[in-house]
Tab-separated table of C-alpha atoms and ligand atoms in Angstrom:
chain	number	residue	atom	x	y	z
A	1	MET	CA	-0.210	-0.110	0.151
A	2	LYS	CA	2.844	2.344	0.910
A	3	LYS	CA	4.602	1.613	-2.715
A	4	VAL	CA	1.047	2.467	-4.141
A	5	ILE	CA	0.899	5.822	-2.224
A	6	SER	CA	4.476	6.558	-3.056
A	7	PHE	CA	3.907	5.757	-6.719
A	8	TYR	CA	0.905	8.241	-6.945
A	9	HIS	CA	2.783	10.792	-5.108
A	10	SER	CA	5.743	10.731	-7.725
A	11	SER	CA	5.285	13.027	-10.658
A	12	VAL	CA	6.893	10.099	-12.674
A	13	GLY	CA	4.045	7.673	-11.253
A	14	LYS	CA	1.411	10.398	-12.183
A	15	LYS	CA	2.775	10.509	-15.662
A	16	ILE	CA	2.760	6.778	-15.893
A	17	LEU	CA	-0.886	6.648	-14.844
A	18	MET	CA	-1.806	9.339	-17.245
A	19	SER	CA	-0.069	7.518	-20.317
A	20	LEU	CA	-1.691	4.358	-19.290
A	21	ALA	CA	-5.013	6.114	-19.312
A	22	GLY	CA	-4.245	7.814	-22.525
A	23	LEU	CA	-3.475	4.636	-24.460
A	24	PHE	CA	-6.507	3.127	-23.191
A	25	LEU	CA	-8.514	6.193	-24.694
A	26	CYS	CA	-6.611	5.201	-27.937
A	27	SER	CA	-8.091	1.789	-27.891
A	28	PHE	CA	-11.273	3.495	-27.691
A	29	LEU	CA	-10.668	5.445	-30.806
A	30	VAL	CA	-9.857	2.463	-32.778
A	31	ILE	CA	-12.994	0.624	-31.621
A	32	HIS	CA	-15.261	3.753	-32.340
A	33	LEU	CA	-13.739	4.272	-35.875
A	34	SER	CA	-13.947	0.492	-36.816
A	35	GLY	CA	-17.577	0.705	-35.729
A	36	ASN	CA	-18.539	3.997	-37.471
A	37	LEU	CA	-17.199	2.122	-40.903
A	38	ALA	CA	-20.737	0.976	-40.832
A	39	LEU	CA	-21.915	4.214	-42.019
A	40	PHE	CA	-20.217	3.671	-45.428
A	41	LYS	CA	-22.329	0.620	-46.008
A	42	ASN	CA	-24.827	1.085	-48.855
A	43	ASP	CA	-27.857	-0.098	-46.889
A	44	ASN	CA	-29.632	3.193	-45.970
A	45	GLY	CA	-27.930	3.004	-42.692
A	46	GLU	CA	-29.325	-0.429	-41.444
A	47	SER	CA	-26.156	-1.711	-40.222
A	48	PHE	CA	-25.270	1.288	-38.634
A	49	ASN	CA	-28.492	1.502	-36.797
A	50	HIS	CA	-27.797	-1.743	-35.889
A	51	TYR	CA	-24.441	-1.093	-34.581
A	52	SER	CA	-25.662	1.817	-32.856
A	53	GLU	CA	-28.490	0.004	-30.894
A	54	PHE	CA	-25.819	-2.869	-29.808
A	55	MET	CA	-23.320	-0.265	-28.661
A	56	ALA	CA	-26.159	1.646	-26.534
A	57	HIS	CA	-27.793	-1.565	-24.883
A	58	ASN	CA	-25.160	-4.409	-24.895
A	59	PRO	CA	-24.154	-5.222	-21.314
A	60	VAL	CA	-20.628	-5.542	-21.623
A	61	ILE	CA	-20.431	-2.311	-23.670
A	62	ARG	CA	-22.409	-0.645	-21.012
A	63	SER	CA	-19.901	-1.723	-18.379
A	64	THR	CA	-16.759	-0.813	-20.278
A	65	GLU	CA	-18.515	2.695	-20.753
A	66	ILE	CA	-17.867	3.195	-17.025
A	67	LEU	CA	-14.174	2.273	-17.670
A	68	LEU	CA	-14.074	4.727	-20.324
A	69	VAL	CA	-15.493	7.653	-18.291
A	70	ALA	CA	-13.012	6.918	-15.618
A	71	GLY	CA	-10.184	6.638	-17.986
A	72	PHE	CA	-11.191	10.245	-19.390
A	73	LEU	CA	-11.416	11.847	-15.949
A	74	LEU	CA	-8.230	10.417	-14.727
A	75	HIS	CA	-6.262	11.400	-18.047
A	76	MET	CA	-7.827	14.917	-17.623
A	77	PHE	CA	-7.509	15.212	-13.681
A	78	LEU	CA	-3.731	14.050	-13.948
A	79	GLY	CA	-3.040	16.156	-17.173
A	80	GLY	CA	-4.614	19.246	-15.413
A	81	THR	CA	-2.479	18.611	-11.817
A	82	LEU	CA	0.608	18.216	-13.891
A	83	TRP	CA	-0.147	21.184	-16.075
A	84	LEU	CA	-0.821	23.491	-13.085
A	85	LYS	CA	2.359	22.010	-11.238
A	86	ASN	CA	4.380	22.870	-14.254
A	87	ARG	CA	3.215	26.489	-14.575
A	88	ALA	CA	4.077	27.091	-10.953
A	89	ALA	CA	7.520	25.773	-11.485
A	90	ARG	CA	8.554	28.997	-13.110
A	91	PRO	CA	7.089	31.807	-11.675
A	92	GLU	CA	9.110	34.450	-13.402
A	93	LYS	CA	8.983	34.127	-17.063
A	94	TYR	CA	11.766	34.741	-19.604
A	95	SER	CA	11.333	37.759	-21.752
A	96	ALA	CA	13.092	35.935	-24.642
A	97	TYR	CA	12.219	32.191	-24.896
A	98	LYS	CA	13.040	30.355	-28.205
A	99	LEU	CA	11.370	27.093	-27.143
A	100	SER	CA	10.264	26.908	-30.544
A	101	ASP	CA	13.828	26.461	-32.078
A	102	ASN	CA	14.193	23.278	-30.503
A	103	THR	CA	10.593	21.511	-29.845
A	104	PRO	CA	7.749	20.807	-32.259
A	105	PHE	CA	4.312	22.855	-31.846
A	106	GLU	CA	2.320	19.692	-30.819
A	107	SER	CA	4.617	18.913	-27.784
A	108	ARG	CA	4.221	22.237	-26.317
A	109	ASN	CA	0.418	22.475	-26.751
A	110	THR	CA	-1.116	19.264	-25.527
A	111	MET	CA	-3.229	21.224	-23.021
A	112	LEU	CA	-4.688	23.576	-25.857
A	113	SER	CA	-5.127	20.554	-28.222
A	114	GLY	CA	-6.677	18.421	-25.284
A	115	SER	CA	-8.994	21.147	-24.403
A	116	ILE	CA	-10.402	21.766	-27.767
A	117	VAL	CA	-10.812	18.056	-28.157
A	118	LEU	CA	-12.745	18.058	-24.868
A	119	PHE	CA	-14.862	20.836	-26.025
A	120	PHE	CA	-15.710	18.809	-29.228
A	121	LEU	CA	-16.359	15.719	-27.215
A	122	ILE	CA	-18.954	17.373	-25.053
A	123	VAL	CA	-20.868	18.819	-28.156
A	124	HIS	CA	-20.523	15.252	-29.802
A	125	LEU	CA	-22.007	13.482	-26.771
A	126	LYS	CA	-24.639	15.776	-26.619
A	127	GLN	CA	-25.402	15.198	-30.415
A	128	PHE	CA	-25.155	11.484	-30.806
A	129	PHE	CA	-24.665	9.804	-27.578
A	130	LEU	CA	-27.431	11.206	-25.243
A	131	PRO	CA	-30.210	10.646	-27.907
A	132	SER	CA	-29.195	7.129	-28.482
A	133	ARG	CA	-28.422	6.103	-24.992
A	134	PHE	CA	-30.996	7.969	-22.981
A	135	PHE	CA	-33.788	9.236	-25.205
A	136	GLY	CA	-34.410	5.953	-27.211
A	137	GLU	CA	-33.337	7.496	-30.473
A	138	THR	CA	-33.075	4.447	-33.073
A	139	ASN	CA	-32.466	5.982	-36.257
A	140	MET	CA	-28.846	7.173	-35.401
A	141	TYR	CA	-28.211	7.058	-39.187
A	142	ALA	CA	-30.629	9.805	-39.927
A	143	LEU	CA	-29.058	11.843	-36.973
A	144	VAL	CA	-25.488	11.482	-38.515
A	145	LEU	CA	-26.782	12.581	-42.136
A	146	GLN	CA	-28.573	15.551	-40.570
A	147	ALA	CA	-25.348	16.627	-38.644
A	148	PHE	CA	-23.101	16.217	-41.618
A	149	ALA	CA	-25.488	18.107	-43.805
A	150	SER	CA	-24.403	21.289	-41.701
A	151	PRO	CA	-21.171	22.909	-43.350
A	152	LEU	CA	-20.747	24.517	-39.776
A	153	TYR	CA	-20.764	21.339	-37.880
A	154	ASP	CA	-18.561	19.471	-40.481
A	155	LEU	CA	-16.017	22.230	-40.014
A	156	LEU	CA	-16.052	22.109	-36.228
A	157	TYR	CA	-15.671	18.326	-36.747
A	158	LEU	CA	-12.657	18.538	-38.867
A	159	ALA	CA	-10.968	21.266	-36.706
A	160	ALA	CA	-11.608	18.934	-33.802
A	161	LEU	CA	-9.829	16.198	-35.750
A	162	VAL	CA	-7.030	18.540	-36.543
A	163	MET	CA	-6.360	19.040	-32.812
A	164	LEU	CA	-6.886	15.603	-31.830
A	165	ALA	CA	-4.186	14.493	-34.690
A	166	TYR	CA	-1.708	17.210	-32.897
A	167	HIS	CA	-2.822	15.743	-29.459
A	168	LEU	CA	-1.711	12.127	-30.606
A	169	LYS	CA	1.169	13.213	-32.438
A	170	HIS	CA	2.692	14.263	-29.564
A	171	ALA	CA	1.002	11.959	-26.874
A	172	PHE	CA	1.294	8.607	-28.592
A	173	GLN	CA	5.036	8.486	-28.597
A	174	SER	CA	5.271	10.330	-25.514
A	175	ALA	CA	3.346	7.453	-23.692
A	176	PHE	CA	5.922	5.150	-24.689
A	177	GLN	CA	8.441	7.369	-23.470
A	178	THR	CA	6.944	7.660	-20.172
A	179	LEU	CA	6.448	3.955	-19.842
A	180	GLY	CA	10.270	3.491	-20.474
A	181	LEU	CA	9.485	1.357	-23.795
A	182	ARG	CA	11.087	3.869	-26.148
A	183	LYS	CA	14.540	2.230	-26.205
A	184	GLY	CA	17.098	0.906	-28.712
A	185	LYS	CA	15.707	-0.751	-31.900
A	186	TYR	CA	12.182	-0.267	-30.433
A	187	ILE	CA	12.335	3.553	-30.673
A	188	VAL	CA	11.810	3.287	-34.955
A	189	LEU	CA	9.034	0.654	-34.330
A	190	PHE	CA	7.253	2.657	-31.866
A	191	ASP	CA	7.678	5.982	-33.613
A	192	ALA	CA	6.492	4.540	-36.798
A	193	VAL	CA	3.351	2.945	-35.165
A	194	ALA	CA	2.879	6.586	-33.614
A	195	VAL	CA	2.781	8.175	-37.277
A	196	VAL	CA	0.366	5.692	-38.346
A	197	PHE	CA	-1.788	6.079	-35.361
A	198	TRP	CA	-1.829	9.963	-35.466
A	199	LEU	CA	-2.400	10.329	-38.857
A	200	LEU	CA	-4.812	7.426	-39.888
A	201	ILE	CA	-7.105	7.475	-37.136
A	202	PRO	CA	-8.147	11.293	-37.597
A	203	ILE	CA	-8.263	10.815	-41.426
A	204	GLY	CA	-10.530	7.863	-40.737
A	205	PHE	CA	-12.913	9.969	-38.771
A	206	ALA	CA	-12.407	12.811	-41.243
A	207	SER	CA	-13.646	10.844	-44.052
A	208	MET	CA	-17.349	10.635	-42.653
A	209	PRO	CA	-18.153	14.251	-42.568
A	210	ILE	CA	-16.252	14.762	-45.903
A	211	TYR	CA	-18.202	11.725	-47.589
A	212	PHE	CA	-21.552	12.810	-46.396
A	213	PHE	CA	-21.287	16.320	-47.106
A	214	LEU	CA	-20.246	15.670	-50.710
A	215	SER	CA	-22.973	13.162	-51.145
A	216	THR	CA	-25.661	16.084	-50.092
A	217	LEU	CA	-24.290	17.957	-52.948
A	218	LYS	CA	-25.214	15.528	-55.641
B	1	MET	CA	31.617	44.417	-34.055
B	2	LYS	CA	29.365	46.415	-31.989
B	3	LEU	CA	26.781	44.913	-29.978
B	4	THR	CA	23.585	45.818	-27.692
B	5	LEU	CA	23.255	43.770	-24.735
B	6	GLN	CA	20.138	43.447	-22.675
B	7	VAL	CA	21.366	42.078	-19.392
B	8	TRP	CA	19.232	40.974	-16.320
B	9	ARG	CA	20.629	42.931	-13.314
B	10	GLN	CA	19.594	42.081	-9.799
B	11	GLU	CA	21.097	43.234	-6.800
B	12	ARG	CA	19.851	40.632	-4.194
B	13	PRO	CA	17.857	37.650	-4.203
B	14	GLU	CA	14.777	39.297	-3.007
B	15	SER	CA	15.330	42.574	-4.831
B	16	LYS	CA	13.351	43.197	-8.167
B	17	GLY	CA	15.467	42.744	-11.313
B	18	ARG	CA	15.259	44.272	-14.873
B	19	LEU	CA	16.910	44.051	-18.068
B	20	ILE	CA	19.405	46.818	-18.691
B	21	SER	CA	20.675	47.726	-22.055
B	22	TYR	CA	24.723	48.121	-22.544
B	23	GLY	CA	26.702	48.845	-25.630
B	24	VAL	CA	29.785	46.863	-26.232
B	25	ASN	CA	32.376	47.931	-29.092
B	26	ASP	CA	35.399	46.229	-30.298
B	27	VAL	CA	33.888	42.817	-29.939
B	28	SER	CA	36.169	40.296	-31.752
B	29	PRO	CA	34.380	37.235	-33.273
B	30	ASP	CA	37.227	35.291	-31.832
B	31	MET	CA	36.203	35.934	-28.125
B	32	SER	CA	34.189	33.655	-26.120
B	33	PHE	CA	30.910	35.085	-24.672
B	34	LEU	CA	32.413	35.056	-21.299
B	35	GLU	CA	35.266	37.072	-22.494
B	36	MET	CA	32.844	39.512	-24.192
B	37	LEU	CA	31.191	39.925	-20.841
B	38	ASP	CA	34.732	40.485	-19.065
B	39	VAL	CA	35.308	43.070	-21.474
B	40	LEU	CA	32.059	44.850	-20.706
B	41	ASN	CA	32.870	44.223	-16.934
B	42	ILE	CA	36.174	46.165	-16.924
B	43	GLU	CA	34.273	49.030	-18.813
B	44	LEU	CA	31.605	49.121	-15.979
B	45	VAL	CA	34.404	49.005	-13.310
B	46	LYS	CA	36.144	51.843	-14.718
B	47	LYS	CA	32.961	53.913	-14.872
B	48	ASN	CA	32.730	52.849	-11.043
B	49	GLU	CA	29.495	50.603	-11.868
B	50	VAL	CA	28.888	47.284	-10.372
B	51	PRO	CA	30.083	44.500	-12.732
B	52	ILE	CA	27.701	41.654	-13.970
B	53	ALA	CA	27.850	38.855	-11.855
B	54	PHE	CA	27.988	35.519	-13.519
B	55	ASP	CA	29.119	31.915	-12.605
B	56	HIS	CA	32.014	30.413	-14.416
B	57	ASP	CA	35.076	28.520	-13.712
B	58	CYS	CA	36.935	25.978	-16.171
B	59	ARG	CA	35.938	28.024	-19.262
B	60	GLU	CA	36.357	25.005	-21.257
B	61	GLY	CA	33.051	23.268	-21.231
B	62	ILE	CA	33.866	20.508	-18.289
B	63	CYS	CA	32.777	22.084	-15.118
B	64	GLY	CA	29.241	23.107	-15.540
B	65	SER	CA	29.541	26.346	-13.595
B	66	CYS	CA	28.559	28.720	-16.582
B	67	GLY	CA	25.112	28.973	-18.099
B	68	MET	CA	22.807	31.756	-18.945
B	69	MET	CA	19.675	32.259	-21.480
B	70	ILE	CA	20.974	33.807	-24.727
B	71	ASN	CA	18.421	35.165	-26.680
B	72	GLY	CA	15.885	32.592	-25.291
B	73	ARG	CA	18.316	29.611	-25.711
B	74	ALA	CA	20.294	28.034	-22.741
B	75	HIS	CA	23.956	28.416	-23.377
B	76	GLY	CA	22.934	30.402	-26.550
B	77	PRO	CA	22.847	29.171	-30.124
B	78	GLY	CA	24.603	25.999	-31.253
B	79	ARG	CA	24.512	22.590	-30.072
B	80	GLY	CA	26.578	20.738	-27.669
B	81	ILE	CA	28.433	23.834	-26.064
B	82	ALA	CA	28.229	25.265	-22.777
B	83	THR	CA	28.205	29.304	-22.626
B	84	CYS	CA	31.991	29.333	-22.079
B	85	GLN	CA	32.349	27.616	-25.482
B	86	LEU	CA	30.023	29.811	-27.340
B	87	HIS	CA	32.203	32.308	-29.590
B	88	MET	CA	31.006	35.535	-30.804
B	89	ARG	CA	31.448	34.423	-34.475
B	90	HIS	CA	27.795	33.272	-33.913
B	91	PHE	CA	26.322	36.965	-33.810
B	92	LYS	CA	26.434	39.872	-36.359
B	93	ASP	CA	27.628	43.287	-35.876
B	94	GLY	CA	24.843	45.470	-34.608
B	95	ASP	CA	23.028	42.518	-32.924
B	96	THR	CA	20.981	42.802	-29.867
B	97	ILE	CA	21.565	40.126	-27.217
B	98	VAL	CA	19.113	39.468	-24.396
B	99	ILE	CA	20.745	37.877	-21.574
B	100	GLU	CA	18.871	36.352	-18.705
B	101	PRO	CA	19.635	34.090	-15.543
B	102	TRP	CA	18.166	30.345	-15.649
B	103	ARG	CA	14.757	30.892	-14.648
B	104	ALA	CA	12.924	27.928	-12.373
B	105	ARG	CA	11.350	28.311	-8.889
B	106	ALA	CA	13.990	25.872	-7.904
B	107	PHE	CA	16.892	28.102	-9.115
B	108	PRO	CA	16.272	31.360	-7.468
B	109	VAL	CA	18.570	34.346	-8.663
B	110	LEU	CA	21.261	35.092	-6.300
B	111	LYS	CA	22.563	37.960	-8.181
B	112	ASP	CA	22.334	39.337	-11.901
B	113	LEU	CA	22.980	36.161	-13.766
B	114	MET	CA	23.926	33.600	-10.874
B	115	VAL	CA	21.225	31.477	-9.610
B	116	ASP	CA	21.294	28.988	-6.737
B	117	ARG	CA	21.624	25.457	-8.148
B	118	THR	CA	21.956	23.600	-4.726
B	119	ALA	CA	18.599	21.989	-5.538
B	120	MET	CA	20.753	19.499	-7.856
B	121	ASP	CA	23.065	19.004	-5.297
B	122	ARG	CA	20.247	17.977	-2.848
B	123	VAL	CA	19.071	15.767	-5.619
B	124	MET	CA	22.644	14.169	-5.826
B	125	MET	CA	22.685	13.721	-2.122
B	126	ALA	CA	19.714	11.684	-2.289
B	127	GLY	CA	21.464	8.972	-4.220
B	128	GLY	CA	23.783	10.127	-7.025
B	129	TYR	CA	26.647	8.006	-5.556
B	130	VAL	CA	27.626	4.281	-4.519
B	131	SER	CA	28.289	3.524	-1.124
B	132	THR	CA	31.316	1.327	-1.060
B	133	LYS	CA	34.721	0.629	0.753
B	134	THR	CA	37.225	2.053	-1.599
B	135	GLY	CA	40.425	0.256	-0.351
B	136	GLY	CA	43.422	0.226	-2.086
B	137	MET	CA	43.783	0.426	-6.034
B	138	VAL	CA	42.207	-2.371	-7.889
B	139	ASP	CA	44.046	-3.731	-10.793
B	140	GLY	CA	42.761	-2.655	-14.019
B	141	ASN	CA	40.202	-4.988	-15.976
B	142	THR	CA	39.104	-6.817	-12.641
B	143	LEU	CA	35.797	-5.952	-13.280
B	144	LEU	CA	34.941	-6.444	-16.806
B	145	ILE	CA	32.081	-4.366	-18.428
B	146	PRO	CA	30.937	-4.967	-21.916
B	147	LYS	CA	31.993	-2.071	-24.345
B	148	PRO	CA	28.514	-1.064	-25.302
B	149	ILE	CA	27.321	-0.696	-21.886
B	150	ALA	CA	30.587	1.061	-20.689
B	151	ASP	CA	29.958	3.540	-23.733
B	152	GLU	CA	26.354	4.055	-22.734
B	153	ALA	CA	27.128	4.873	-18.979
B	154	PHE	CA	29.719	7.100	-20.221
B	155	ASP	CA	27.592	9.058	-22.177
B	156	ALA	CA	25.271	9.609	-19.187
B	157	ALA	CA	28.355	10.453	-17.134
B	158	ALA	CA	29.179	13.229	-19.339
B	159	CYS	CA	26.744	15.490	-17.682
B	160	ILE	CA	28.159	18.268	-16.096
B	161	GLY	CA	25.237	19.501	-13.786
B	162	CYS	CA	24.670	22.857	-15.617
B	163	GLY	CA	20.986	22.886	-15.275
B	164	ALA	CA	20.466	24.078	-18.942
B	165	CYS	CA	17.926	21.102	-19.096
B	166	VAL	CA	15.818	22.800	-16.349
B	167	ALA	CA	16.409	26.338	-17.852
B	168	SER	CA	15.332	25.326	-21.327
B	169	CYS	CA	12.411	22.942	-20.240
B	170	PRO	CA	8.911	24.482	-20.611
B	171	ASN	CA	8.036	22.906	-17.092
B	172	SER	CA	11.334	23.569	-15.463
B	173	SER	CA	11.989	19.805	-15.066
B	174	LEU	CA	15.032	18.119	-13.925
B	175	MET	CA	14.466	14.829	-15.447
B	176	LEU	CA	17.369	14.801	-17.913
B	177	PHE	CA	19.871	15.491	-15.057
B	178	VAL	CA	18.338	12.910	-12.750
B	179	ALA	CA	18.165	10.391	-15.690
B	180	ALA	CA	21.821	10.867	-16.434
B	181	LYS	CA	22.724	10.365	-13.054
B	182	VAL	CA	20.594	7.207	-12.428
B	183	SER	CA	21.259	5.921	-15.805
B	184	GLN	CA	24.978	5.898	-15.329
B	185	LEU	CA	24.867	4.016	-12.092
B	186	ALA	CA	22.194	1.795	-13.175
B	187	LEU	CA	24.183	0.543	-16.096
B	188	LEU	CA	27.370	-0.298	-14.085
B	189	PRO	CA	28.006	-3.122	-11.645
B	190	GLN	CA	29.095	-0.806	-8.913
B	191	GLY	CA	25.462	0.866	-9.126
B	192	GLN	CA	23.406	-2.285	-8.456
B	193	HIS	CA	23.034	-2.733	-4.801
B	194	GLU	CA	21.561	0.653	-4.334
B	195	ARG	CA	19.771	0.636	-7.580
B	196	LYS	CA	16.171	0.696	-6.558
B	197	GLU	CA	16.411	2.967	-3.552
B	198	ARG	CA	18.605	5.552	-5.680
B	199	VAL	CA	15.936	6.089	-8.342
B	200	GLU	CA	13.014	6.389	-5.667
B	201	SER	CA	14.787	8.781	-3.288
B	202	MET	CA	16.330	10.865	-6.215
B	203	LEU	CA	12.921	11.394	-7.794
B	204	ALA	CA	11.382	12.054	-4.425
B	205	VAL	CA	13.895	14.812	-3.692
B	206	MET	CA	13.471	16.310	-7.427
B	207	ASP	CA	9.625	16.459	-6.730
B	208	GLU	CA	10.137	18.112	-3.286
B	209	ASN	CA	12.513	20.872	-4.914
B	210	GLN	CA	9.740	22.031	-7.157
B	211	PHE	CA	10.938	21.081	-10.141
B	212	GLY	CA	8.092	20.505	-12.805
B	213	SER	CA	7.602	17.310	-14.609
B	214	CYS	CA	8.675	16.216	-17.786
B	215	THR	CA	6.045	16.290	-20.765
B	216	ASN	CA	8.581	14.953	-23.216
B	217	THR	CA	9.182	17.988	-25.480
B	218	TYR	CA	12.821	16.929	-25.694
B	219	ALA	CA	13.941	20.801	-25.376
B	220	CYS	CA	16.537	19.580	-22.826
B	221	GLU	CA	18.440	17.089	-25.191
B	222	ALA	CA	18.626	20.022	-27.732
B	223	GLU	CA	20.171	22.488	-25.323
B	224	CYS	CA	22.423	19.954	-23.075
B	225	PRO	CA	25.988	20.906	-23.629
B	226	LYS	CA	26.716	17.274	-23.553
B	227	GLU	CA	24.050	16.035	-25.736
B	228	ILE	CA	22.699	13.585	-23.191
B	229	SER	CA	20.044	11.777	-24.998
B	230	VAL	CA	16.357	11.520	-23.718
B	231	THR	CA	16.749	7.827	-24.012
B	232	HIS	CA	18.217	8.079	-20.655
B	233	ILE	CA	14.641	9.534	-19.517
B	234	ALA	CA	12.939	6.341	-20.799
B	235	ARG	CA	15.531	4.350	-18.818
B	236	LEU	CA	14.786	6.354	-15.889
B	237	ASN	CA	11.293	5.739	-16.108
B	238	ARG	CA	11.856	1.977	-16.348
B	239	GLU	CA	13.957	2.125	-13.394
B	240	PHE	CA	11.361	3.657	-11.432
B	241	ILE	CA	8.710	1.167	-12.631
B	242	ARG	CA	10.916	-1.673	-11.757
B	243	ALA	CA	11.670	-0.368	-8.403
B	244	LYS	CA	7.793	-0.088	-7.500
B	245	ILE	CA	6.752	-3.268	-8.960
B	246	THR	CA	9.486	-5.349	-7.587
B	247	ALA	CA	9.568	-6.377	-4.082
C	1	SF4	S1	21.756	16.761	-18.300
C	1	SF4	FE1	22.836	18.269	-19.864
C	1	SF4	S2	21.899	20.306	-19.437
C	1	SF4	FE2	21.181	18.699	-17.944
C	1	SF4	S3	22.588	19.434	-16.269
C	1	SF4	FE3	23.551	17.594	-17.427
C	1	SF4	S4	24.967	18.538	-18.902
C	1	SF4	FE4	23.597	20.244	-18.144
C	2	FES	S1	32.851	27.676	-17.041
C	2	FES	FE1	33.166	25.530	-16.923
C	2	FES	S2	31.549	24.729	-18.249
C	2	FES	FE2	31.728	26.720	-18.617
């Protein structure tokens, strides 16, 4: 027990927990995206509605949902705690500070990209999750079509994905560094997987608003 | 060449500091940055003004005393050099150079460009050593260490404790320094028996001293005069996990 407490008290311990939570959230992205691919099936949304119905009511999914919410809260709480601690670690700022010469944009702005993704997540939950899960909406396909018909919503959706990509670009490889796995020949491997991940996942999600918006034009 | 310097002047730890402008003429491109400051200080003394205080000792990049933020970069432009190894040929005639002390809550300013880095000593005292009876001289090659491991440990041991990693980090994190120390000893046979306590207590003292925590921006590696690699930070994290999950 003492070990557990001292693990949590250590800044490195907190980061390890934060990275594990983050990787868990990444697995959710993969599952969410693969499920959403049902949207592309040319059956007037039958498979997609079927899938939504399954996601909203299956007991296994419902219990994982609790884990997912816990993962989100933990990730955000630890991120916020460390962010505040890090800001407090330099009370007097530099008048000239060229951090940008040495570090990529995304590594310095995970708080910003994360907050924007969170904002989008709230909008997204209100739009899709609440109706299906709590208000008995069964025709989710129609809801998706209606949402993607609005150019404003599509822009918000794409902007959030750009932020998600930035967030993942830093965070995915960073998690392996924090877990101590980025070493020797694995560095190349993890960095390659990271590229695939931060690039392909957002592109996959982005294909949906683009596809449906274009099909309204026809 | 002629330069304008904007130098942080602060009389005492508790007084308020500010940037003051100085002109320096006749700067030779072959001067080191510290020599250029010496020239300015001589001028200041002649005018009966207080010279600018800054830390320095070896002036050849091995002691870790020197260090200042030069135009927003720890140890100035260039890679793999300490402030004392920076030459004025990196600047152009007419340039303005902003010079500030390392800034971190853990490194309070003592005077002008000098900061108190004893927080790093406190972290060292928590485990940056091996407890051993030294005894008489041991024959060379009694303790065989494979070359790749010796090399890796040597790379970590190159850290001179200057604090540029903290100064350049957006979070004022000491991770690269602690990583170098932990890594060096974790790799060598002499470091084994205190391996777990070392990583746990050095990290605990690091946290107590109000350094920030690493967000893997890798700014430290880019500014480190000894180019200590962030792979040592990954090893530090591994050592920490290992210490926590094994009995
Ligand atoms: S790790 Fe590099 S930057 Fe940090 S104290 Fe050691 S030599 Fe200086
Ligand atoms: S004065 Fe010794 S490293 Fe610069």
